[in-house]
PDB file of C-alpha atoms in Angstrom:
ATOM      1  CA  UNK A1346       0.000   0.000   0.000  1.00  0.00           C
ATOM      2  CA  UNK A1347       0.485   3.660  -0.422  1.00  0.00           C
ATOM      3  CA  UNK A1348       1.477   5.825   2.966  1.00  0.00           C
ATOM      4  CA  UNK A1349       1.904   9.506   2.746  1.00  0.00           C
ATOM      5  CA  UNK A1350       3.804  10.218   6.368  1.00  0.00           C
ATOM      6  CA  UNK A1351       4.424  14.104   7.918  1.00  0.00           C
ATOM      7  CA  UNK A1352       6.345  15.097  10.315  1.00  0.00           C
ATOM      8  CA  UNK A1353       7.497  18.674  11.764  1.00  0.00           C
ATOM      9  CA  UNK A1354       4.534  19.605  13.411  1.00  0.00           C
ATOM     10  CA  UNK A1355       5.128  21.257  16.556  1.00  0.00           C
ATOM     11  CA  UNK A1356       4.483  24.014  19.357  1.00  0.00           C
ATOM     12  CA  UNK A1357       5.994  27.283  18.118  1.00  0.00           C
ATOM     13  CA  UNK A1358       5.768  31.058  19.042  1.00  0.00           C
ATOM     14  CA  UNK A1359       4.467  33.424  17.097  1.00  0.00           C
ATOM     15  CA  UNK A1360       6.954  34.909  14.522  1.00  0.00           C
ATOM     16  CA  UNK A1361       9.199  31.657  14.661  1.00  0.00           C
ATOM     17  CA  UNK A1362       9.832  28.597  11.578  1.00  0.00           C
ATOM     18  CA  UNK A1363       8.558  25.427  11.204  1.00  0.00           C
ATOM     19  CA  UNK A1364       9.703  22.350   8.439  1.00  0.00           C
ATOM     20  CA  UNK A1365       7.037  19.937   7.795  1.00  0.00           C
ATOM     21  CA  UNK A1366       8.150  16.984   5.803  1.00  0.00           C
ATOM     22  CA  UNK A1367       5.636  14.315   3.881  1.00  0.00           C
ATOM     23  CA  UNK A1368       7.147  11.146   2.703  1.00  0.00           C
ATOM     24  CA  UNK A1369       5.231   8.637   0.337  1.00  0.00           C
ATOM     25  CA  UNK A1370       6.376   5.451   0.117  1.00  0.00           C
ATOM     26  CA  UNK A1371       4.795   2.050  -1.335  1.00  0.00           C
ATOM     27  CA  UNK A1372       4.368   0.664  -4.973  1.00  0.00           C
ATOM     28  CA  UNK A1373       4.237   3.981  -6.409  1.00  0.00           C
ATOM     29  CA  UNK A1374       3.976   4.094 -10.218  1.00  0.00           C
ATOM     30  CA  UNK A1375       3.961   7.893  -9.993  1.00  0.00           C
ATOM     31  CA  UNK A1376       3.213  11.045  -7.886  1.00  0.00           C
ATOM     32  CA  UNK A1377       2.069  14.048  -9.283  1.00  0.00           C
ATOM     33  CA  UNK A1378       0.650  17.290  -7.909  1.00  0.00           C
ATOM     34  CA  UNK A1379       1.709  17.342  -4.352  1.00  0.00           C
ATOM     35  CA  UNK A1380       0.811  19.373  -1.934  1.00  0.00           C
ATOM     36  CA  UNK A1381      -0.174  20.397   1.628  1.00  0.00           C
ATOM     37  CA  UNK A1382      -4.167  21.154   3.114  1.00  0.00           C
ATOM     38  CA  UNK A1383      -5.097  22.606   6.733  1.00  0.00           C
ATOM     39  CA  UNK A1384      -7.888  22.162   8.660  1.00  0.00           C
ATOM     40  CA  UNK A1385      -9.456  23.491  12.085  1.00  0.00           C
ATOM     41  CA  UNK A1386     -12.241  22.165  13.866  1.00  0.00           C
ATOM     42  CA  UNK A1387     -15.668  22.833  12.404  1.00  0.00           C
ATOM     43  CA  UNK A1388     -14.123  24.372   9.295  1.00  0.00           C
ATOM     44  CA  UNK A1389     -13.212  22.737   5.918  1.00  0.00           C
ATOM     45  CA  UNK A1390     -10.234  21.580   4.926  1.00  0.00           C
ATOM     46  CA  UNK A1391      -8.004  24.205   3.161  1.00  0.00           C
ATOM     47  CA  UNK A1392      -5.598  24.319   0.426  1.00  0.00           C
ATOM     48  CA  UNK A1393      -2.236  25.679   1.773  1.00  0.00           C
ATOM     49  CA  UNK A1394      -0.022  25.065  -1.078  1.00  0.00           C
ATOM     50  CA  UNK A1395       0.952  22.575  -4.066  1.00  0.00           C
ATOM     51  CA  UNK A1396       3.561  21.930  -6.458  1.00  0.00           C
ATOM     52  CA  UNK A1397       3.331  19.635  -9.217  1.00  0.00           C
ATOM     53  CA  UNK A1398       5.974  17.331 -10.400  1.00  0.00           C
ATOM     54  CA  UNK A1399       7.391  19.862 -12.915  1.00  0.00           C
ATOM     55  CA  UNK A1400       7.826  22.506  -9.407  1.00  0.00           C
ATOM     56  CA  UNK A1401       4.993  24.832 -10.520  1.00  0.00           C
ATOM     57  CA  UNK A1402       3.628  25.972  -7.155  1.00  0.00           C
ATOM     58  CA  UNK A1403       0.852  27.537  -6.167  1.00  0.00           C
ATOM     59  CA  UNK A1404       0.083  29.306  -2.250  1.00  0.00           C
ATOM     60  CA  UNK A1405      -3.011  30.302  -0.551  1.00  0.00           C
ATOM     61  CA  UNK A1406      -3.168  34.030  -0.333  1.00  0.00           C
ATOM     62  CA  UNK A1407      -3.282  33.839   3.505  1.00  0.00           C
ATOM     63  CA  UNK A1408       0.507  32.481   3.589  1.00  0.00           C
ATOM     64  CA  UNK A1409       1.859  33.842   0.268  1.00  0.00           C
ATOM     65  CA  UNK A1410       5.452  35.176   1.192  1.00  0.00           C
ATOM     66  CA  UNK A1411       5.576  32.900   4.416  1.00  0.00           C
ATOM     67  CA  UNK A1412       5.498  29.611   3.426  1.00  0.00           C
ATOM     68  CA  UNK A1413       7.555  27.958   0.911  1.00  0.00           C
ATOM     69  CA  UNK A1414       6.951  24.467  -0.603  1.00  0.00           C
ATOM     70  CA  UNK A1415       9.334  22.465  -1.924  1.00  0.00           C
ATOM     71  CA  UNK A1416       9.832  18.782  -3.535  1.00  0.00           C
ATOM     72  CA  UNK A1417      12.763  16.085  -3.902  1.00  0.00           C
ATOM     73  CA  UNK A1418      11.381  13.883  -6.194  1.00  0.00           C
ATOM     74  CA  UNK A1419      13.911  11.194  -6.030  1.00  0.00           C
ATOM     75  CA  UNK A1420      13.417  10.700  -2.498  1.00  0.00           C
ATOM     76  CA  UNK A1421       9.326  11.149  -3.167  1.00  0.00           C
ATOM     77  CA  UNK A1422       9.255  13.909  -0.524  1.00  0.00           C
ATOM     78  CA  UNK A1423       8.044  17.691  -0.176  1.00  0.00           C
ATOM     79  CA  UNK A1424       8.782  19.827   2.538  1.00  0.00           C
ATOM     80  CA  UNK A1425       6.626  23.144   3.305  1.00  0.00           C
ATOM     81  CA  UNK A1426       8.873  25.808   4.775  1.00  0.00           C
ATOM     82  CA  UNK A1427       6.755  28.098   7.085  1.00  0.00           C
ATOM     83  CA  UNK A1428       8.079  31.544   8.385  1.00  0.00           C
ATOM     84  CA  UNK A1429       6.602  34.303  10.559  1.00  0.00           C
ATOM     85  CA  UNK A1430       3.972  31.647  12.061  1.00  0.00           C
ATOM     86  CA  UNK A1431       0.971  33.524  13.327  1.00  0.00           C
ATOM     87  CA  UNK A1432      -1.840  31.922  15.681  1.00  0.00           C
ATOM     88  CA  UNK A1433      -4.324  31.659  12.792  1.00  0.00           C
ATOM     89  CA  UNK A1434      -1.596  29.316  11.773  1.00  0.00           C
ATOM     90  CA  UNK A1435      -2.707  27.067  14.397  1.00  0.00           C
ATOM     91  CA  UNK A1436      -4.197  23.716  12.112  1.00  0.00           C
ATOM     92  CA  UNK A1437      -3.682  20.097  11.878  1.00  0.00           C
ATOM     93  CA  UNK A1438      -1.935  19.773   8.449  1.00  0.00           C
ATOM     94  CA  UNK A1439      -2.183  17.330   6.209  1.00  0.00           C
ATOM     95  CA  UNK A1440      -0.134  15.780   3.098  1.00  0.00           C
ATOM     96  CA  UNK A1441      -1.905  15.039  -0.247  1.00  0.00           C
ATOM     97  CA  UNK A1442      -0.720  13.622  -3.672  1.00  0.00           C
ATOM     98  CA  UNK A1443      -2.257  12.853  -6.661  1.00  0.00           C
ATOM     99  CA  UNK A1444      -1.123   9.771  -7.797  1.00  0.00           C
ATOM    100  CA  UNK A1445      -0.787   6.314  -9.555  1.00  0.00           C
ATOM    101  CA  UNK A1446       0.233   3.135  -7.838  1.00  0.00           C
ATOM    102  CA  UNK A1447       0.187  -0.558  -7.617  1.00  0.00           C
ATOM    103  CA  UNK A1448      -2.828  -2.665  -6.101  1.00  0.00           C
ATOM    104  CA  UNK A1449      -2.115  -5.797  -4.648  1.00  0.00           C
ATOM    105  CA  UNK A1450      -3.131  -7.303  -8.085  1.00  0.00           C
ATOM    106  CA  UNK A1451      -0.614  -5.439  -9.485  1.00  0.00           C
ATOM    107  CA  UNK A1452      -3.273  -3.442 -11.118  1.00  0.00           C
ATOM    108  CA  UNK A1453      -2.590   0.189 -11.884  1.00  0.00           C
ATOM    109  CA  UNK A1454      -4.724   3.170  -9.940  1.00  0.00           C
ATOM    110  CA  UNK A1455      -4.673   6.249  -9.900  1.00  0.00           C
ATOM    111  CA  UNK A1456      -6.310   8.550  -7.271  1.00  0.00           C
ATOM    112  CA  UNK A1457      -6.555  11.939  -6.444  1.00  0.00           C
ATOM    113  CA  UNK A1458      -5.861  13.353  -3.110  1.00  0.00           C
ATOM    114  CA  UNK A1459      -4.469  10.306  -1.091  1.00  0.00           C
ATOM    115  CA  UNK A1460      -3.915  11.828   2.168  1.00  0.00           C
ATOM    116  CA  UNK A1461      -1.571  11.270   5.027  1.00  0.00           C
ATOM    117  CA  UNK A1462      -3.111  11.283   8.625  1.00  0.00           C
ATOM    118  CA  UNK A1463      -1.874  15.386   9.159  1.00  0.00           C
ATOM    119  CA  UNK A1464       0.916  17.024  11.679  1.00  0.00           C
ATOM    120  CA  UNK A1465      -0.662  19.229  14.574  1.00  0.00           C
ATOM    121  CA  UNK A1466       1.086  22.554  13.963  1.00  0.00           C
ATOM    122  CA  UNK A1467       0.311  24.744  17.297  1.00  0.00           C
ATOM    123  CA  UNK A1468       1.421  28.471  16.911  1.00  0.00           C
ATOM    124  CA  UNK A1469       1.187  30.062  20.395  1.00  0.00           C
ATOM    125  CA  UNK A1470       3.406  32.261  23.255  1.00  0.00           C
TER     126      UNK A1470
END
């Protein structure tokens, strides 16, 4: 199977940095748009930023300037660089590819937005 892993999340002050790291790993034929979603309780789950396999990007407004995504795509990783956290920060975050892997059958799928299980990211003094 397919995993999607993050790590990085944290407790941070205001104004401070934070890596977050997502992995995938399994029979992966190939991953595509990549990219990394918020969410708070009782709201939806946001788009924070993606990159697609080429490095196109693309930010929410909200953290345009702060964050920075990045991807190694030989080690099947992307990283989202965040910089002058602020408490509306404050999410669980969550990993999420678009991509095409092997079933058990050895049967090609493809699926958008396999997700991870999400980082807490806590931005408070």
């Amino acid at each position: 199977q397919v995993q999607l892993v993050e790590s990085g999340g944290g407790l941070v002050q205001p104004g401070r940095s934070l890596r977050l790291s997502c992995a995938a790993s399994g029979r992966i034929l190939n991953l595509n748009t990549m990219g990394w979603y918020r969410q708070v309780p009782g709201k939806e789950r946001e788009l924070v930023a993606s990159i697609t396999s080429g490095g196109s990007t693309n930010y929410a407004d909200s953290v345009k300037g702060r964050f920075t995504i990045s991807r190694d795509n030989a080690e099947r990783t992307i990283y989202l660089h965040m910089n002058t956290l602020k408490p509306e920060d404050t999410a669980v975050y969550y990993c999420d590819a678009d991509l095409c892997y092997y079933s058990d059958h050895d049967t090609p799928i493809c699926q958008r937005h396999y997700w991870g299980k999400g980082t807490p990211v806590t931005v408070s003094s």
